[in-house]
CSV table of C-alpha atoms and ligand atoms in Angstrom, one decimal:
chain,number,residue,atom,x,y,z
A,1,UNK,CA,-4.4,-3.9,33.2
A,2,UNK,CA,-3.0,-6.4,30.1
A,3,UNK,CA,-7.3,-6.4,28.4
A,4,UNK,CA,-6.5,-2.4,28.8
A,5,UNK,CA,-3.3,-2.4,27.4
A,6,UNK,CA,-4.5,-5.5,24.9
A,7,UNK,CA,-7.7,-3.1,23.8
A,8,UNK,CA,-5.2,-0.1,23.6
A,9,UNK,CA,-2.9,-2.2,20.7
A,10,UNK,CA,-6.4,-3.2,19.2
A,11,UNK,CA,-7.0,0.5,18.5
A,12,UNK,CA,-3.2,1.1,17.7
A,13,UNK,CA,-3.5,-1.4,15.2
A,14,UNK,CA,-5.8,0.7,13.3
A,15,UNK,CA,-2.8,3.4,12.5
A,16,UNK,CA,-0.2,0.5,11.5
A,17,UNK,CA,0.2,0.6,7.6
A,18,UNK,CA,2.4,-2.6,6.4
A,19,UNK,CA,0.4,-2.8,2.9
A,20,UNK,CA,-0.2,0.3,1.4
A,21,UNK,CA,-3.1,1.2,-1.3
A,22,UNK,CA,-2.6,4.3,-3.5
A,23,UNK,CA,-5.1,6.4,-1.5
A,24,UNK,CA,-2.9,5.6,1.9
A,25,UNK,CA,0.1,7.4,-0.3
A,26,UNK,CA,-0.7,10.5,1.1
A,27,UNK,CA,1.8,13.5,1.8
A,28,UNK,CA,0.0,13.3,5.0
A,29,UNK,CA,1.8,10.8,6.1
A,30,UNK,CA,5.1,12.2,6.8
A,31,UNK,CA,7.1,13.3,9.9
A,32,UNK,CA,6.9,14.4,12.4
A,33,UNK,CA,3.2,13.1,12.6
A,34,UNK,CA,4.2,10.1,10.9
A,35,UNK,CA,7.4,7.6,11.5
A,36,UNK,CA,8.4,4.5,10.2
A,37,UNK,CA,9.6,1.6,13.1
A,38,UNK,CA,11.9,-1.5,12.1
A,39,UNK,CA,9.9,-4.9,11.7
A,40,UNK,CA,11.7,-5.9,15.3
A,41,UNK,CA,10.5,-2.6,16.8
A,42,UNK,CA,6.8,-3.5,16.1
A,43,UNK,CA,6.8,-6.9,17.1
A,44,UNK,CA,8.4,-6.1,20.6
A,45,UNK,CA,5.7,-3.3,21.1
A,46,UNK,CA,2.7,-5.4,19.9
A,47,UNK,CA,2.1,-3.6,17.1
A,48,UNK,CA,2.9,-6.5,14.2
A,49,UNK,CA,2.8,-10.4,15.2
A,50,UNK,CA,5.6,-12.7,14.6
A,51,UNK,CA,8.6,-13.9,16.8
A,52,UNK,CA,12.2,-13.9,16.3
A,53,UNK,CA,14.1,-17.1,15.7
A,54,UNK,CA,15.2,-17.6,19.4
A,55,UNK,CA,13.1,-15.8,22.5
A,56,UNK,CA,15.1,-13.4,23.7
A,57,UNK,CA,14.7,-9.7,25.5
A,58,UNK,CA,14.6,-7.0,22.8
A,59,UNK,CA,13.5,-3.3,24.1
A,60,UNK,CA,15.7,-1.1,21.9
A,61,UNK,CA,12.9,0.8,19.6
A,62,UNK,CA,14.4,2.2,16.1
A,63,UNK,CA,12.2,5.0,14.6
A,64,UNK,CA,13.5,6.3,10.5
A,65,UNK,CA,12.1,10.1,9.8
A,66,UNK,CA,9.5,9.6,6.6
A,67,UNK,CA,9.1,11.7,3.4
A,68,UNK,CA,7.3,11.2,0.5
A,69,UNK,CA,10.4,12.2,-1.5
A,70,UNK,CA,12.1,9.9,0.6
A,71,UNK,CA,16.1,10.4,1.4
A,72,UNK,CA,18.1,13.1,-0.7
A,73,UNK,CA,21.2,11.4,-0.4
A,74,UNK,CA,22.1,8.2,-3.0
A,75,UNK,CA,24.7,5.8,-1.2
A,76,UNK,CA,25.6,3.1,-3.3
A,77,UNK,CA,24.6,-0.1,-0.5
A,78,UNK,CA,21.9,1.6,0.7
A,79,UNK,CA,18.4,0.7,0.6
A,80,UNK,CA,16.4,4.0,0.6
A,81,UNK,CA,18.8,5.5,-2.2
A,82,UNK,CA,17.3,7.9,-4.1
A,83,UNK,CA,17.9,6.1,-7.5
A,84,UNK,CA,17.5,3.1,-6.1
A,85,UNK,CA,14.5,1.8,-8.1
A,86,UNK,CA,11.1,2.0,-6.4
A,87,UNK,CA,8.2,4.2,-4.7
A,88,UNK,CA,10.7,5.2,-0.9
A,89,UNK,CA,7.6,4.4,0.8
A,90,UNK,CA,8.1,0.5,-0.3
A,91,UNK,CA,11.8,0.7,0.3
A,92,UNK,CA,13.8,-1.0,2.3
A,93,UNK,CA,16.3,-0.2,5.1
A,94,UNK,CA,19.2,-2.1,6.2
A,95,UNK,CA,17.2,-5.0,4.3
A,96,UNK,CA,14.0,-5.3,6.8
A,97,UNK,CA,10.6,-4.2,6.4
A,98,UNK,CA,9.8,-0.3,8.1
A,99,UNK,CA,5.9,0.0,8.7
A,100,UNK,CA,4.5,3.4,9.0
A,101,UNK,CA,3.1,4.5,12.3
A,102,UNK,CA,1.4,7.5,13.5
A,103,UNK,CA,3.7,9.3,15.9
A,104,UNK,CA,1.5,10.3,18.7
A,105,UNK,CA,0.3,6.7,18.9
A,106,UNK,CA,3.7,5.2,18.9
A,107,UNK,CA,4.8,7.6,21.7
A,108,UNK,CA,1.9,6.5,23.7
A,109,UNK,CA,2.6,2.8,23.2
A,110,UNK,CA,6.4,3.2,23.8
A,111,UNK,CA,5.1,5.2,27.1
A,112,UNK,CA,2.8,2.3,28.4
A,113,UNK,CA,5.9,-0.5,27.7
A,114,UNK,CA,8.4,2.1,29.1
A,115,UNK,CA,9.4,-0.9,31.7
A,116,UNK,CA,10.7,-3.8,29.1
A,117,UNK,CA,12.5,-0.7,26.6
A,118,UNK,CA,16.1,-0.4,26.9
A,119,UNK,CA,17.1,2.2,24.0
A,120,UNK,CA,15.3,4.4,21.7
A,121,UNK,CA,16.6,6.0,18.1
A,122,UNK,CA,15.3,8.2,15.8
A,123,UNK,CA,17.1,8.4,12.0
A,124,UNK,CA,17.4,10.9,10.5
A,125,UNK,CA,17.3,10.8,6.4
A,126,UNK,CA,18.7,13.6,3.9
A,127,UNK,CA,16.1,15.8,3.7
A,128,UNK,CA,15.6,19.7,4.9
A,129,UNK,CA,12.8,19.0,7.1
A,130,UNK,CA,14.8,16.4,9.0
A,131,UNK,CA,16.6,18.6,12.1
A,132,UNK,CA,13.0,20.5,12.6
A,133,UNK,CA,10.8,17.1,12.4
A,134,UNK,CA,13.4,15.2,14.7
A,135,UNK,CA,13.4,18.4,17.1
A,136,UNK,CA,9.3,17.6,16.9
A,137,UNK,CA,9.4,13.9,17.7
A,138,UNK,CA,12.9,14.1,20.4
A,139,UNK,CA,10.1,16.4,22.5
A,140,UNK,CA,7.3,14.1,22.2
A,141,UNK,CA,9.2,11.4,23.4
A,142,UNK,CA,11.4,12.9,26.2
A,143,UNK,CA,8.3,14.3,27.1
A,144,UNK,CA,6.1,11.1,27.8
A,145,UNK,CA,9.3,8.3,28.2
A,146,UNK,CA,12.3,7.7,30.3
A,147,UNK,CA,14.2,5.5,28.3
A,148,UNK,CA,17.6,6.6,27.0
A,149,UNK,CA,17.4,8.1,23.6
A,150,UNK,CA,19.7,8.1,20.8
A,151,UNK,CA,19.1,9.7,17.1
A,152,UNK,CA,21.3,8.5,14.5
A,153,UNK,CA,22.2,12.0,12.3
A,154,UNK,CA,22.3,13.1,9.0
A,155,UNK,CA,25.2,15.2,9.0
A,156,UNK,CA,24.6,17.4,6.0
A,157,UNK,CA,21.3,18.3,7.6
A,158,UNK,CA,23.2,19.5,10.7
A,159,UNK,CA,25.7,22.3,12.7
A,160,UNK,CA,27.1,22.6,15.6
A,161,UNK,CA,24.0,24.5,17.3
A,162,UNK,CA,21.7,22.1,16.2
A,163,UNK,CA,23.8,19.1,17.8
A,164,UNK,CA,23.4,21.5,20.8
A,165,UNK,CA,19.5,21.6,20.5
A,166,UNK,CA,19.5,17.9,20.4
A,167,UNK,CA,22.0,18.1,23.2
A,168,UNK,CA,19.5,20.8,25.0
A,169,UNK,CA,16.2,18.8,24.7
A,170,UNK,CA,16.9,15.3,26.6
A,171,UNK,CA,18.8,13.1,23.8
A,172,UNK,CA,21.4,11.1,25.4
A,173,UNK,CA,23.7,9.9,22.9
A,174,UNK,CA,24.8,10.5,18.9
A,175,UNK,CA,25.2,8.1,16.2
A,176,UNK,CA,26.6,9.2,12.9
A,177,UNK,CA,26.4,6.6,9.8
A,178,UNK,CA,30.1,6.8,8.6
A,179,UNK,CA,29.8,3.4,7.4
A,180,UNK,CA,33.1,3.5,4.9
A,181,UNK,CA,35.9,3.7,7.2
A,182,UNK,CA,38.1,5.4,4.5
A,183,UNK,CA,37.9,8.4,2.9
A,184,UNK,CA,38.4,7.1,-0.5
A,185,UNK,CA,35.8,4.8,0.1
A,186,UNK,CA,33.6,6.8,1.3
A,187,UNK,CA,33.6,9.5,-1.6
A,188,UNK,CA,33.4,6.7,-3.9
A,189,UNK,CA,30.1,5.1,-2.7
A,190,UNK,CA,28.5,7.9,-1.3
A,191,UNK,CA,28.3,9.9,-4.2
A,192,UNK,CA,25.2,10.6,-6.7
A,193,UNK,CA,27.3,8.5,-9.4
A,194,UNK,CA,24.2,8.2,-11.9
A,195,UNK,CA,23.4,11.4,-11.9
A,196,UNK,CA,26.7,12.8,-11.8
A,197,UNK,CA,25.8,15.0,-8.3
A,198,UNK,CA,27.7,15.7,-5.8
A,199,UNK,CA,27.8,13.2,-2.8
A,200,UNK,CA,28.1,13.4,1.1
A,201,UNK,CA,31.2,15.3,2.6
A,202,UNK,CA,34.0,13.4,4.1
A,203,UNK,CA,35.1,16.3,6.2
A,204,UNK,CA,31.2,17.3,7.1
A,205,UNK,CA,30.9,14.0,8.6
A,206,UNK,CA,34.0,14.3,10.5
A,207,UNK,CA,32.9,17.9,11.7
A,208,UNK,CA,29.4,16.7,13.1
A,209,UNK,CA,32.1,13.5,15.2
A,210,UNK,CA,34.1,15.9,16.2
A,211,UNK,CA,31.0,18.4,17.5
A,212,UNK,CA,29.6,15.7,18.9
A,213,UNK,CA,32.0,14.2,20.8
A,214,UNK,CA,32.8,17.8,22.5
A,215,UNK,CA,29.5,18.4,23.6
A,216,UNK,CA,28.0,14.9,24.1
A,217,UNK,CA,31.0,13.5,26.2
A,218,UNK,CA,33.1,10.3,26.3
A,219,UNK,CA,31.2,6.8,25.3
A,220,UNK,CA,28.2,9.3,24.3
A,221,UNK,CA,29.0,9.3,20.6
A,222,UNK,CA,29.3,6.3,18.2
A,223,UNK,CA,29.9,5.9,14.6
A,224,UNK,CA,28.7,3.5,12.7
A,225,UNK,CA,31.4,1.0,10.6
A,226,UNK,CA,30.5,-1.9,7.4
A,227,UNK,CA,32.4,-4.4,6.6
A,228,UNK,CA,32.5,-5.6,3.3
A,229,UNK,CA,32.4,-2.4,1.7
A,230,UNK,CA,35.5,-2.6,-0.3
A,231,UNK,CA,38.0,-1.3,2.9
A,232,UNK,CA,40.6,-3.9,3.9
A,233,UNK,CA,41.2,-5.3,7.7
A,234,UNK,CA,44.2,-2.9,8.4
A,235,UNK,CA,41.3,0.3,7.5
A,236,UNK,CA,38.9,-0.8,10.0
A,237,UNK,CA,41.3,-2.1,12.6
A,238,UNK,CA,43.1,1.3,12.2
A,239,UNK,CA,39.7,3.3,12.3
A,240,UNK,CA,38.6,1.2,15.6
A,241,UNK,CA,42.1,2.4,17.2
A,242,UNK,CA,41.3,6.1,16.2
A,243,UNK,CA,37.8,6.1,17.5
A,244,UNK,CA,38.3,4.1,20.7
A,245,UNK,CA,41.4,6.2,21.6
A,246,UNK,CA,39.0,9.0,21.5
A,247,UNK,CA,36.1,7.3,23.4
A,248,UNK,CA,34.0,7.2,21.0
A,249,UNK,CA,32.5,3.8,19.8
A,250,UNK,CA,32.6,2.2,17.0
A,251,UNK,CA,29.9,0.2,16.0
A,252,UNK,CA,29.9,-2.9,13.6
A,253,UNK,CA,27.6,-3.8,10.9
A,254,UNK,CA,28.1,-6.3,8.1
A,255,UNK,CA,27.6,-5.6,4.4
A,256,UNK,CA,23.9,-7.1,3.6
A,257,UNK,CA,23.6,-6.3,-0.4
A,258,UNK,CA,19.8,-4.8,-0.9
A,259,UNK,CA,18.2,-6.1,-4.0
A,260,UNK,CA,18.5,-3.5,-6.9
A,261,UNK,CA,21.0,-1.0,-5.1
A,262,UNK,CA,24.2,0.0,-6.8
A,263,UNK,CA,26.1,-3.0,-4.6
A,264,UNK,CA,23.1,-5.6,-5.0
A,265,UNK,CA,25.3,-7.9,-6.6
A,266,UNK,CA,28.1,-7.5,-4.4
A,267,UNK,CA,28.8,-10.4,-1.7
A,268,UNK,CA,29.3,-9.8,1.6
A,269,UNK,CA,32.0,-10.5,3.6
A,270,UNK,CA,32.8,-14.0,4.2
A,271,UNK,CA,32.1,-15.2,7.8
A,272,UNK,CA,35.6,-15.9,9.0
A,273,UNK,CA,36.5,-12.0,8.0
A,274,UNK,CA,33.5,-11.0,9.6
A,275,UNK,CA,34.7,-12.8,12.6
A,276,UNK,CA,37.9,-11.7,13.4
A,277,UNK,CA,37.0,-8.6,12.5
A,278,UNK,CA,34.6,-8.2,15.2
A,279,UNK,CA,37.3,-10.2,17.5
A,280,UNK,CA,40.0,-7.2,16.5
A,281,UNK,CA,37.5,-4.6,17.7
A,282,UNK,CA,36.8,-6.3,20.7
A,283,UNK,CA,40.3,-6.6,21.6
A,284,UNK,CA,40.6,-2.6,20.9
A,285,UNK,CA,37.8,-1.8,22.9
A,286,UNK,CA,38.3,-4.3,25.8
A,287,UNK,CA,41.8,-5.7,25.8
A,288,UNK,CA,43.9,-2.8,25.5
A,289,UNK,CA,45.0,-3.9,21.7
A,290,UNK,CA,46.1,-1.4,19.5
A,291,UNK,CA,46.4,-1.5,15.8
A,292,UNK,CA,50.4,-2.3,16.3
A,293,UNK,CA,49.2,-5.9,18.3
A,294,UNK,CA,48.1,-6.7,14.8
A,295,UNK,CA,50.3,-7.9,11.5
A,296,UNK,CA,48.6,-7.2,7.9
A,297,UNK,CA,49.7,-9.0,4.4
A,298,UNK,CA,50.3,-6.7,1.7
A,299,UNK,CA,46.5,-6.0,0.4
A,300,UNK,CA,46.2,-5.4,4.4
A,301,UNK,CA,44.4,-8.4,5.5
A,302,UNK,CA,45.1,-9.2,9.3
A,303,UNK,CA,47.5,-12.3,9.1
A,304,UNK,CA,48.4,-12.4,12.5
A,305,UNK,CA,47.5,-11.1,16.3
A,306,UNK,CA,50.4,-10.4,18.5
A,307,UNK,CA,50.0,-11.7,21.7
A,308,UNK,CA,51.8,-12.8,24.4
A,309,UNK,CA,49.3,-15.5,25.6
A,310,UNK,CA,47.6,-17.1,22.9
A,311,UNK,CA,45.5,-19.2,25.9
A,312,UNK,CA,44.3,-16.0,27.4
A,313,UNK,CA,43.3,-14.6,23.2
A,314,UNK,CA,41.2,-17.8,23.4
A,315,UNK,CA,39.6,-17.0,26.6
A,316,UNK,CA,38.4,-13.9,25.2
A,317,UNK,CA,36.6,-15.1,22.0
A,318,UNK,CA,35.2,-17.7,23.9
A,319,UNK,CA,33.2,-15.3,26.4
A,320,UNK,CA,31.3,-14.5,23.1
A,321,UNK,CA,31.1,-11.0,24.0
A,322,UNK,CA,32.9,-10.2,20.7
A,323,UNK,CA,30.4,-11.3,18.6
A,324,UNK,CA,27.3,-9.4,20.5
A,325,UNK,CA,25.4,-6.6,18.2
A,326,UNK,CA,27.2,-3.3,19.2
A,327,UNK,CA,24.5,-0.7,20.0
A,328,UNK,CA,23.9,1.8,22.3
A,329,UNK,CA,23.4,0.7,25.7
A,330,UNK,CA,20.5,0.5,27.9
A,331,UNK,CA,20.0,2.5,30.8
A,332,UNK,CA,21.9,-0.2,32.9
A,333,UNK,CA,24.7,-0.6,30.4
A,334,UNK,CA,23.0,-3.6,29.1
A,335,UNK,CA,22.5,-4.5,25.4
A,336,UNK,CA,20.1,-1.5,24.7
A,337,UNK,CA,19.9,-1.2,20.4
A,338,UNK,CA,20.1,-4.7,19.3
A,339,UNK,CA,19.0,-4.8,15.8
A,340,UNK,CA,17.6,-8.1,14.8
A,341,UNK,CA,18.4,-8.6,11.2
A,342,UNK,CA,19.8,-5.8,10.7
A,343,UNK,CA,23.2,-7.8,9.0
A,344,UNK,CA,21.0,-10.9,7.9
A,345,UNK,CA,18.2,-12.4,6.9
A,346,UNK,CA,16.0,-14.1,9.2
A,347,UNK,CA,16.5,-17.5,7.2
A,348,UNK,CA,20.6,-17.0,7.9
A,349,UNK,CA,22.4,-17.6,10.8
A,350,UNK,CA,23.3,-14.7,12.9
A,351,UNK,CA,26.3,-12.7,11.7
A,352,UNK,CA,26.1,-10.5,15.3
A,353,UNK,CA,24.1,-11.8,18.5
A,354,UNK,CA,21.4,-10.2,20.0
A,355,UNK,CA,22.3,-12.2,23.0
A,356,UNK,CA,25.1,-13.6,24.9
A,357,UNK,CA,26.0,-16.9,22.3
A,358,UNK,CA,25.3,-20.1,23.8
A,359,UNK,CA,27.4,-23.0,23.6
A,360,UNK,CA,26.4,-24.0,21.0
A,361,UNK,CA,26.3,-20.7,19.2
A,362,UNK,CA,30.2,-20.6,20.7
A,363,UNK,CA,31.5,-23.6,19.4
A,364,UNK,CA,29.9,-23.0,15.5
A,365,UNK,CA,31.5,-19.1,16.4
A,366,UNK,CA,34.7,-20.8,16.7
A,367,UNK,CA,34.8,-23.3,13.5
A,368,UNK,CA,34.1,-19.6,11.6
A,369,UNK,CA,36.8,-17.8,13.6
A,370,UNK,CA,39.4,-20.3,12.7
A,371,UNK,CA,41.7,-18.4,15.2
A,372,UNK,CA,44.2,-20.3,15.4
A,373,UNK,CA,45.6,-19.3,11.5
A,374,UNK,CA,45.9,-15.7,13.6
A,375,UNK,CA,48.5,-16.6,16.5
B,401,SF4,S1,23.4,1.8,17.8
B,401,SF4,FE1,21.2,1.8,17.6
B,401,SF4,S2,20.5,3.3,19.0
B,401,SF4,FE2,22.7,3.7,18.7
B,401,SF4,S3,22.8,5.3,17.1
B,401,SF4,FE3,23.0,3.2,16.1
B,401,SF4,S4,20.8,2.7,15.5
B,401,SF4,FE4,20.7,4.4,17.0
């Protein structure tokens, strides 16, 4: 069975493109027919060597739609922007490498490794094919694999009925990319700034959460949240409150500046922000905290958590939960989207954990944390 399924990634390889020549750069090679997969995503199906810095389980499989004119949309920290300089097909994502596969081939593999894959994901991009492409590839994979499958939207590509199609065909949970947690924020980086177009809609975004949410259910819907995008503590502690009160998750990424973006020269948040900021949401989620347990200075950085046992606030940092990569889960409620990389480099040390942190991982956790300032 393994030669079979050894010979079968042989052949696979064939339709793997990491280095592309000028005659590869064919419109051909677009969705549906074609996806890109995160670096992680191919080494856990076989389809690129390497290994990730510590051996661990990874099965959640992230698919990005592909178009030769790329992504419409021009966010200022993001990777595929469409002024961003370079060919899209050499761009990257969330700062990792996103080889081209050819869909049919990916669905089969993802179909003969169904046992070790916790959560699948297709992104959408900004583009007027995307709804109809995704629609395309959600079939083909509910079709031929039971893992649980998410697809992170593009809002402005979407409706209400379309959520409902997705809804309709077999996907089981919606991500939306909201990324700036404040309005302000969000009109100010998610605009076309160069070119003086208009940018993404605050309010759209917010319809397609709220849609979702209705029709999707509670804990089926998650938005995605950055740190170190120019928000303050008290933003995304209050925007974790809102979202969590609603059952709805919020999910945490750190700022990871991509070379030649708008924000390539911005830093990212410093580690002990980026710690107790996961700790606050973790408190939210799991604790009972609300954004009244904690104090903010001025500029609204958190200052202080209110709580009547500091010993049992310990506790809770030290399980290490609280500094896991959020994702959707896995059809057991494990760890299903874990993201390797996806808020560092390979060479850094990890800003979220694919894995519960070990001992050792805890005790450096807890020199960053510095938690003791807080109570
Ligand atoms: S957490 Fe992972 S699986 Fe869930 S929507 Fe985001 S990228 Fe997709």
């Amino acid at each position: 069975m393994l030669s079979k399924l050894n010979s079968q990634i042989q052949a696979h390889d064939t339709n793997v493109v990491f280095t592309r020549t000028k005659s590869e750069r064919s419109s051909a090679k677009e969705s549906p027919n074609w996806v890109r997969i995160s670096a992680a995503s191919a080494i856990a199906l076989g389809l690129k060597s390497g290994r990730f810095a510590k051996e661990f389980d990874f099965g959640g499989i992230n698919l990005l739609l592909n178009y030769d004119d790329g992504c419409r949309s021009d966010c200022a920290y993001c990777g595929l922007a469409r002024t961003r300089p370079g060919d899209y097909e050499d761009k990257s994502f969330i700062r990792v490498e996103w080889p081209l596969v050819e869909t049919a081939s990916l669905v089969e593999r993802m179909r003969l490794l169904e046992a070790k894959l916790t959560r699948l994901c297709i992104s959408m991009v900004t583009n007027p094919y995307a709804f109809r492409d995704t629609c395309t590839i959600t079939d083909s994979i509910v079709q031929n694999v039971r893992t649980p499958l998410s697809i992170l939207v593009a809002p402005p590509t979407l409706n209400r009925t379309k959520l409902e199609e997705f809804k309709a065909r077999g996907v089981d949970m919606i991500g939306i990319g909201l990324d700036a947690v404040t309005e302000t924020l969000f009109r100010s980086l998610r605009t076309d700034v160069p070119t003086g177009g208009s940018g993404l809609s605050w309010t759209q975004y917010w319809k397609i959460v709220n849609d979702a949410r209705e029709i999707f259910g509670p804990w089926k819907v998650n938005c995605h949240t950055v740190v170190g995008l120019g928000e303050s503590d008290f933003d995304l502690i209050e925007m974790f409150d809102k979202l969590v009160s609603r059952e709805i998750f919020p999910y945490l990424f750190c700022f990871n500046p991509e070379p030649d973006s708008r924000m390539g020269t911005t830093p990212k948040a410093s580690i002990t922000r980026w710690r107790r900021v996961q700790l606050a949401k973790y408190l939210i989620e799991e604790r009972g905290y609300r954004v009244k347990d904690f104090m903010f200075s001025n500029d609204g950085s958190l200052v202080n958590i209110k709580t009547p046992s500091p010993r049992e606030l310990i506790a809770a940092a030290n399980e290490g939960v609280a500094f896991m990569t959020n994702g959707c889960p896995g059809p057991n409620g494990e760890p299903g989207c874990t993201r390797p990389y996806g808020s560092y480099k390979p060479s850094e040390s990890y800003r979220d954990y694919p894995f519960l942190p070990s001992t050792t991982d805890l005790q450096r956790i807890t020199s960053e944390l510095d938690l003791e300032e807080l109570i």
